[in-house]
CSV table of C-alpha atoms in Angstrom, one decimal:
chain,number,residue,atom,x,y,z
N,37,UNK,CA,0.1,-0.1,0.0
N,38,UNK,CA,3.0,2.4,0.6
N,39,UNK,CA,4.6,1.6,-2.4
N,40,UNK,CA,1.6,2.3,-4.4
N,41,UNK,CA,1.0,5.7,-2.5
N,42,UNK,CA,4.5,6.9,-3.2
N,43,UNK,CA,4.2,5.7,-6.9
N,44,UNK,CA,1.1,7.7,-7.0
N,45,UNK,CA,2.5,10.9,-5.4
N,46,UNK,CA,5.4,10.6,-8.1
N,47,UNK,CA,3.0,10.5,-11.0
N,48,UNK,CA,1.4,13.6,-9.6
N,49,UNK,CA,4.3,15.5,-8.9
N,50,UNK,CA,4.5,17.1,-12.3
N,51,UNK,CA,0.8,17.9,-11.9
N,52,UNK,CA,1.5,19.7,-8.7
N,53,UNK,CA,4.5,21.4,-10.0
N,54,UNK,CA,2.6,22.6,-13.1
N,55,UNK,CA,-0.5,24.1,-10.9
N,56,UNK,CA,1.6,25.3,-7.8
N,57,UNK,CA,4.4,26.6,-9.9
N,58,UNK,CA,2.3,29.9,-11.5
N,59,UNK,CA,0.8,30.3,-7.8
N,60,UNK,CA,4.1,30.6,-6.1
N,61,UNK,CA,5.7,32.8,-9.2
N,62,UNK,CA,2.1,35.0,-8.6
N,63,UNK,CA,3.1,35.0,-4.9
N,64,UNK,CA,6.4,36.0,-5.1
N,65,UNK,CA,5.2,38.8,-7.5
N,66,UNK,CA,2.4,40.0,-5.1
N,67,UNK,CA,5.2,39.8,-1.9
N,68,UNK,CA,7.4,42.3,-4.3
N,69,UNK,CA,4.9,45.0,-4.2
N,70,UNK,CA,5.3,45.4,-0.7
N,71,UNK,CA,8.4,47.9,-0.8
N,72,UNK,CA,6.5,49.7,-3.6
N,73,UNK,CA,4.7,52.6,-1.9
N,74,UNK,CA,7.8,54.0,0.1
N,75,UNK,CA,9.8,53.6,-3.3
N,76,UNK,CA,6.9,55.2,-5.6
N,77,UNK,CA,6.8,57.6,-3.0
N,78,UNK,CA,9.8,59.7,-4.0
N,79,UNK,CA,8.4,60.0,-7.7
N,80,UNK,CA,5.2,61.7,-6.7
N,81,UNK,CA,4.3,65.3,-6.2
N,82,UNK,CA,5.5,66.1,-2.3
N,83,UNK,CA,1.9,66.2,-1.1
N,84,UNK,CA,1.1,62.7,-2.4
N,85,UNK,CA,4.4,61.4,-1.8
N,86,UNK,CA,4.8,62.3,1.8
N,87,UNK,CA,1.0,61.2,2.4
N,88,UNK,CA,1.5,57.5,0.6
N,89,UNK,CA,4.8,57.3,2.8
N,90,UNK,CA,3.2,58.2,6.0
N,91,UNK,CA,0.4,55.7,5.3
N,92,UNK,CA,2.9,52.9,4.6
N,93,UNK,CA,4.7,53.6,7.8
N,94,UNK,CA,1.6,53.8,9.9
N,95,UNK,CA,0.4,50.5,8.7
N,96,UNK,CA,3.7,48.6,8.7
N,97,UNK,CA,3.8,49.5,12.6
N,98,UNK,CA,0.2,48.7,13.4
N,99,UNK,CA,1.0,45.3,14.4
N,100,UNK,CA,3.1,46.6,17.2
N,101,UNK,CA,0.0,48.5,18.5
N,102,UNK,CA,-2.5,45.7,17.8
N,103,UNK,CA,0.2,43.3,20.1
N,104,UNK,CA,1.3,45.5,22.7
N,105,UNK,CA,-0.2,44.2,25.7
N,106,UNK,CA,1.0,40.7,24.4
N,107,UNK,CA,4.1,41.7,24.2
N,108,UNK,CA,4.2,43.7,27.2
N,109,UNK,CA,1.4,42.4,29.9
N,110,UNK,CA,0.8,44.7,32.3
N,111,UNK,CA,2.4,42.6,35.1
N,112,UNK,CA,5.8,42.7,33.6
N,113,UNK,CA,5.2,46.4,33.2
N,114,UNK,CA,4.8,46.8,37.1
N,115,UNK,CA,7.7,44.5,37.7
N,116,UNK,CA,9.9,46.6,35.3
N,117,UNK,CA,9.2,49.5,37.6
N,118,UNK,CA,11.0,47.9,40.3
N,119,UNK,CA,14.1,46.9,38.2
N,120,UNK,CA,16.9,49.5,38.4
N,121,UNK,CA,16.5,50.1,34.5
N,122,UNK,CA,17.2,53.5,32.8
N,123,UNK,CA,14.9,55.1,30.6
N,124,UNK,CA,17.6,54.9,27.9
N,125,UNK,CA,17.7,51.0,28.3
N,126,UNK,CA,14.0,50.5,28.4
N,127,UNK,CA,13.7,52.7,24.8
N,128,UNK,CA,16.4,50.8,23.1
N,129,UNK,CA,14.8,47.2,24.5
N,130,UNK,CA,11.6,48.7,22.9
N,131,UNK,CA,13.2,49.4,19.6
N,132,UNK,CA,15.1,45.6,19.7
N,133,UNK,CA,11.6,44.2,20.4
N,134,UNK,CA,10.1,46.3,17.6
N,135,UNK,CA,12.8,45.5,14.9
N,136,UNK,CA,12.5,41.8,15.7
N,137,UNK,CA,8.6,42.0,15.2
N,138,UNK,CA,9.1,43.9,11.9
N,139,UNK,CA,12.0,41.7,10.6
N,140,UNK,CA,9.7,39.9,8.1
N,141,UNK,CA,8.7,43.1,6.8
N,142,UNK,CA,12.4,44.1,6.4
N,143,UNK,CA,12.8,40.7,4.6
N,144,UNK,CA,9.6,41.5,2.1
N,145,UNK,CA,11.5,44.9,1.1
N,146,UNK,CA,14.6,43.2,0.5
N,147,UNK,CA,12.5,41.0,-1.8
N,148,UNK,CA,11.0,43.6,-3.1
N,149,UNK,CA,14.2,45.6,-3.9
N,150,UNK,CA,15.8,42.3,-5.7
N,151,UNK,CA,12.7,42.0,-7.9
N,152,UNK,CA,12.7,45.3,-9.0
N,153,UNK,CA,16.5,45.2,-9.4
N,154,UNK,CA,16.3,42.4,-11.6
N,155,UNK,CA,13.4,43.9,-13.9
N,156,UNK,CA,14.8,47.7,-13.6
N,157,UNK,CA,11.5,49.6,-14.5
N,158,UNK,CA,12.0,53.3,-15.6
N,159,UNK,CA,10.5,54.8,-12.9
N,160,UNK,CA,12.7,52.7,-10.3
N,161,UNK,CA,16.0,53.3,-12.0
N,162,UNK,CA,15.6,57.1,-12.4
N,163,UNK,CA,14.8,57.2,-8.7
N,164,UNK,CA,17.0,54.6,-7.3
N,165,UNK,CA,19.1,55.9,-4.9
N,166,UNK,CA,16.5,57.9,-2.9
N,167,UNK,CA,13.8,55.0,-3.5
N,168,UNK,CA,16.1,52.2,-1.4
N,169,UNK,CA,16.7,55.7,1.0
N,170,UNK,CA,12.8,55.9,1.5
N,171,UNK,CA,12.6,52.3,1.5
N,172,UNK,CA,15.1,52.2,4.5
N,173,UNK,CA,13.5,55.2,6.3
N,174,UNK,CA,10.3,53.9,6.1
N,175,UNK,CA,11.0,50.4,7.7
N,176,UNK,CA,13.2,52.7,10.6
N,177,UNK,CA,10.2,54.9,11.5
N,178,UNK,CA,7.9,52.0,11.6
N,179,UNK,CA,10.2,50.6,14.2
N,180,UNK,CA,9.9,53.8,16.2
N,181,UNK,CA,6.4,53.8,15.9
N,182,UNK,CA,6.2,50.4,17.3
N,183,UNK,CA,8.8,51.1,19.9
N,184,UNK,CA,6.4,54.3,20.9
N,185,UNK,CA,3.6,51.7,21.3
N,186,UNK,CA,5.3,49.6,23.7
N,187,UNK,CA,6.4,52.6,25.4
N,188,UNK,CA,2.7,54.0,25.9
N,189,UNK,CA,1.8,50.3,26.8
N,190,UNK,CA,4.4,50.4,29.6
N,191,UNK,CA,3.5,54.2,30.9
N,192,UNK,CA,-0.1,53.3,30.7
N,193,UNK,CA,0.3,50.0,33.1
N,194,UNK,CA,2.2,52.2,35.5
N,195,UNK,CA,-0.3,55.1,35.8
N,196,UNK,CA,-3.0,52.3,36.3
N,197,UNK,CA,-1.0,50.5,38.8
N,198,UNK,CA,-0.6,53.6,40.9
N,199,UNK,CA,-4.4,54.6,40.7
N,200,UNK,CA,-5.4,51.0,41.8
N,201,UNK,CA,-3.0,51.5,45.1
N,202,UNK,CA,-4.4,54.8,45.9
N,203,UNK,CA,-6.6,55.0,48.8
N,204,UNK,CA,-9.6,57.1,48.9
N,205,UNK,CA,-12.3,58.0,51.6
N,206,UNK,CA,-15.5,55.8,51.0
N,207,UNK,CA,-17.4,58.9,50.3
N,208,UNK,CA,-15.5,60.2,47.7
N,209,UNK,CA,-15.9,56.8,46.0
N,210,UNK,CA,-19.5,57.0,46.5
N,211,UNK,CA,-19.9,60.5,45.0
N,212,UNK,CA,-17.5,59.9,42.0
N,213,UNK,CA,-19.8,56.4,41.4
N,214,UNK,CA,-20.9,56.6,37.8
N,215,UNK,CA,-24.1,55.7,36.2
N,216,UNK,CA,-24.9,52.3,35.3
N,217,UNK,CA,-24.4,52.6,31.2
N,218,UNK,CA,-21.2,54.2,31.7
N,219,UNK,CA,-19.7,51.8,34.2
N,220,UNK,CA,-21.0,48.8,32.4
N,221,UNK,CA,-20.1,50.1,29.0
N,222,UNK,CA,-18.1,53.3,28.5
N,223,UNK,CA,-15.5,52.6,31.2
N,224,UNK,CA,-14.6,48.9,30.2
N,225,UNK,CA,-14.3,50.0,26.5
N,226,UNK,CA,-12.1,53.1,27.6
N,227,UNK,CA,-9.7,50.8,30.1
N,228,UNK,CA,-9.3,48.2,27.4
N,229,UNK,CA,-11.4,45.6,29.2
N,230,UNK,CA,-13.1,45.0,26.1
N,231,UNK,CA,-11.7,43.9,22.6
N,232,UNK,CA,-11.9,46.4,20.6
N,233,UNK,CA,-11.8,49.0,23.0
N,234,UNK,CA,-12.7,52.5,22.4
N,235,UNK,CA,-9.2,53.8,21.6
N,236,UNK,CA,-9.1,51.1,19.1
N,237,UNK,CA,-12.6,51.9,17.5
N,238,UNK,CA,-11.6,55.5,17.6
N,239,UNK,CA,-8.6,54.8,15.5
N,240,UNK,CA,-10.7,52.7,13.1
N,241,UNK,CA,-13.3,55.1,12.8
N,242,UNK,CA,-10.5,57.7,12.0
N,243,UNK,CA,-9.0,55.4,9.3
N,244,UNK,CA,-12.2,54.9,7.3
N,245,UNK,CA,-12.8,58.9,7.7
N,246,UNK,CA,-9.3,59.2,6.2
N,247,UNK,CA,-10.3,56.5,3.3
N,248,UNK,CA,-13.4,58.7,2.8
N,249,UNK,CA,-11.3,61.8,2.4
N,250,UNK,CA,-9.2,60.4,0.2
N,251,UNK,CA,-11.7,58.8,-2.0
N,252,UNK,CA,-14.1,62.1,-2.4
N,253,UNK,CA,-11.1,64.5,-2.9
N,254,UNK,CA,-9.5,62.2,-5.5
N,255,UNK,CA,-6.1,62.2,-4.1
N,256,UNK,CA,-5.0,59.3,-6.2
N,257,UNK,CA,-7.1,59.1,-9.5
N,258,UNK,CA,-5.0,56.0,-10.1
N,259,UNK,CA,-7.2,54.0,-7.8
N,260,UNK,CA,-11.1,53.7,-8.8
N,261,UNK,CA,-13.8,54.9,-7.1
N,262,UNK,CA,-15.0,51.4,-6.6
N,263,UNK,CA,-11.9,50.4,-4.8
N,264,UNK,CA,-12.3,53.5,-2.5
N,265,UNK,CA,-16.0,52.5,-1.9
N,266,UNK,CA,-14.8,48.8,-1.1
N,267,UNK,CA,-12.2,49.8,1.2
N,268,UNK,CA,-14.1,52.1,3.1
N,269,UNK,CA,-17.4,49.7,3.3
N,270,UNK,CA,-15.3,46.8,4.2
N,271,UNK,CA,-13.5,48.7,7.0
N,272,UNK,CA,-16.8,50.0,8.1
N,273,UNK,CA,-18.5,46.8,8.3
N,274,UNK,CA,-15.5,45.1,10.0
N,275,UNK,CA,-15.6,47.6,13.0
N,276,UNK,CA,-19.4,47.2,13.2
N,277,UNK,CA,-19.1,43.3,13.1
N,278,UNK,CA,-16.1,43.0,15.7
N,279,UNK,CA,-18.1,45.5,18.1
N,280,UNK,CA,-21.2,43.2,18.1
N,281,UNK,CA,-19.5,40.3,18.8
N,282,UNK,CA,-17.5,42.0,21.4
N,283,UNK,CA,-20.5,43.5,22.9
N,284,UNK,CA,-22.8,40.2,22.8
N,285,UNK,CA,-19.9,38.5,24.8
N,286,UNK,CA,-19.7,41.6,27.3
N,287,UNK,CA,-23.6,41.4,27.9
N,288,UNK,CA,-23.6,37.4,28.1
N,289,UNK,CA,-21.1,37.7,30.7
N,290,UNK,CA,-22.9,40.7,32.8
N,291,UNK,CA,-26.2,39.0,32.6
N,292,UNK,CA,-26.1,36.0,35.1
N,293,UNK,CA,-25.3,38.5,38.2
N,294,UNK,CA,-26.8,41.5,36.8
N,295,UNK,CA,-30.1,39.9,36.7
N,296,UNK,CA,-30.4,39.8,40.8
N,297,UNK,CA,-29.6,43.6,40.8
N,298,UNK,CA,-32.4,46.4,41.2
N,299,UNK,CA,-31.2,48.3,38.3
N,300,UNK,CA,-32.9,49.9,35.3
N,301,UNK,CA,-32.3,47.7,31.9
N,302,UNK,CA,-32.0,51.1,29.7
N,303,UNK,CA,-28.3,50.2,29.3
N,304,UNK,CA,-29.0,47.3,27.4
N,305,UNK,CA,-30.7,49.0,24.6
N,306,UNK,CA,-27.8,51.7,24.6
N,307,UNK,CA,-25.5,48.6,24.3
N,308,UNK,CA,-27.3,47.6,21.1
N,309,UNK,CA,-27.3,51.2,19.5
N,310,UNK,CA,-24.0,51.4,20.2
N,311,UNK,CA,-23.4,48.6,17.6
N,312,UNK,CA,-24.0,50.8,15.0
N,313,UNK,CA,-21.8,53.8,16.3
N,314,UNK,CA,-19.0,53.4,14.1
N,315,UNK,CA,-20.7,52.7,10.8
N,316,UNK,CA,-22.9,55.6,11.5
N,317,UNK,CA,-19.9,58.3,12.5
N,318,UNK,CA,-17.7,57.2,9.4
N,319,UNK,CA,-20.8,57.2,7.2
N,320,UNK,CA,-21.9,60.7,8.0
N,321,UNK,CA,-18.4,62.1,7.5
N,322,UNK,CA,-18.5,60.2,3.9
N,323,UNK,CA,-21.7,61.6,2.9
N,324,UNK,CA,-20.7,65.1,4.0
N,325,UNK,CA,-17.8,64.9,2.2
N,326,UNK,CA,-19.5,63.8,-0.9
N,327,UNK,CA,-21.7,66.9,-0.8
N,328,UNK,CA,-19.2,69.3,-0.3
N,329,UNK,CA,-16.6,67.5,-2.8
N,330,UNK,CA,-18.0,68.1,-6.1
N,331,UNK,CA,-21.7,67.7,-8.1
N,332,UNK,CA,-23.5,64.5,-7.0
N,333,UNK,CA,-26.3,62.6,-7.9
N,334,UNK,CA,-29.2,62.5,-5.5
N,335,UNK,CA,-30.8,58.7,-5.8
N,336,UNK,CA,-27.2,57.1,-5.6
N,337,UNK,CA,-26.3,59.2,-2.7
N,338,UNK,CA,-29.8,58.7,-0.7
N,339,UNK,CA,-29.4,54.9,-1.3
N,340,UNK,CA,-25.7,54.8,-0.3
N,341,UNK,CA,-26.6,56.7,2.9
N,342,UNK,CA,-29.9,54.4,3.7
N,343,UNK,CA,-27.2,51.3,3.1
N,344,UNK,CA,-25.2,52.9,5.6
N,345,UNK,CA,-27.9,53.2,8.4
N,346,UNK,CA,-29.6,50.1,7.5
N,347,UNK,CA,-26.4,47.6,7.4
N,348,UNK,CA,-25.5,48.0,11.2
N,349,UNK,CA,-29.4,47.3,11.7
N,350,UNK,CA,-29.2,44.4,9.7
N,351,UNK,CA,-26.2,43.1,11.3
N,352,UNK,CA,-27.4,43.6,14.9
N,353,UNK,CA,-30.7,41.7,14.2
N,354,UNK,CA,-28.7,38.5,13.6
N,355,UNK,CA,-26.6,37.1,16.4
N,356,UNK,CA,-22.8,37.2,16.0
N,357,UNK,CA,-22.5,33.5,16.5
N,358,UNK,CA,-24.4,32.7,13.5
N,359,UNK,CA,-21.3,32.8,11.3
N,360,UNK,CA,-22.6,31.7,7.8
N,361,UNK,CA,-25.6,34.6,8.2
N,362,UNK,CA,-22.9,37.2,8.8
N,363,UNK,CA,-20.5,36.2,6.2
N,364,UNK,CA,-23.6,36.7,3.8
N,365,UNK,CA,-24.3,39.9,5.3
N,366,UNK,CA,-20.5,41.1,4.8
N,367,UNK,CA,-20.9,40.0,1.2
N,368,UNK,CA,-24.1,41.7,0.5
N,369,UNK,CA,-23.6,44.9,2.2
N,370,UNK,CA,-20.0,45.1,1.2
N,371,UNK,CA,-21.2,44.6,-2.7
N,372,UNK,CA,-24.1,46.9,-2.3
N,373,UNK,CA,-22.4,49.7,-0.8
N,374,UNK,CA,-19.2,49.3,-3.5
N,375,UNK,CA,-21.7,49.2,-6.3
N,376,UNK,CA,-23.7,52.6,-4.9
N,377,UNK,CA,-20.6,54.3,-3.8
N,378,UNK,CA,-19.4,53.9,-7.5
N,379,UNK,CA,-22.3,55.9,-8.7
N,380,UNK,CA,-22.1,59.0,-6.5
N,381,UNK,CA,-20.7,61.4,-9.1
N,382,UNK,CA,-21.6,62.2,-12.9
């Protein structure tokens, strides 16, 4: 049986090579595009080039911000304060960790340089010295931004530890007691007890607004409007779906012990309504930008605004545990918003 299996595999090797070979070549070609934005930035006008370069550096540093709690748990941050380490040593350790995490990106940049050195397109040859400097500078800035995220995590953990050991009178604590919705929803989100927290959601909403701004103002005409609409709608839907899943898990954890307390249930519908906040904020900004950017078409804009309002309502009506229905909603809503968003202007 083993001999027959080996014989079958031997006969299938040419087929596997024929099928996987083009896929491998295409994958290498796609990976080589990782270093294009920093290198291409030096050939653009300074406004577009600087914006593209900064976007690449920020996106490359995002994994450090997303993984900062895993790389530096709060218990470690508190213990670091007890060690005789200087600020410079801690900063260099943050830079070393950031460089280690972003080392695969450096390998992708090196692969990109190798591929472009072999093909030598005209724009790359004319800007070759500065393009390499821009690429290296982008990676260095990403490492520094990642080190800043780790330093922020260490400083925030130390401040929270100081507040935790602070002793306050009972009267002061009772007077500062927040409302039910604030205590159960806002403070857990702001203190990053929920994932994603309020800060992460604010960053996602800001990124969606920046996409809407680049889309409506036509900063990069080479990118079609349908691509901008797709990126904007997918990001807004992703924020909505992730917040819904987090909120449902949070409410499920609170329900058993809150059922016996004599509190009003108004915070529950506020929690459900909060699911649509990211998409409504980003959508409102996008619609306003469309109105002030250039002549627009009324019917597609009304349909686009209606879709932005109906998407979070439709997703909130289906539990996040029903993954098949949510994947279908993702596809339908993203396709609808993309199709309508590409027809907003004459």
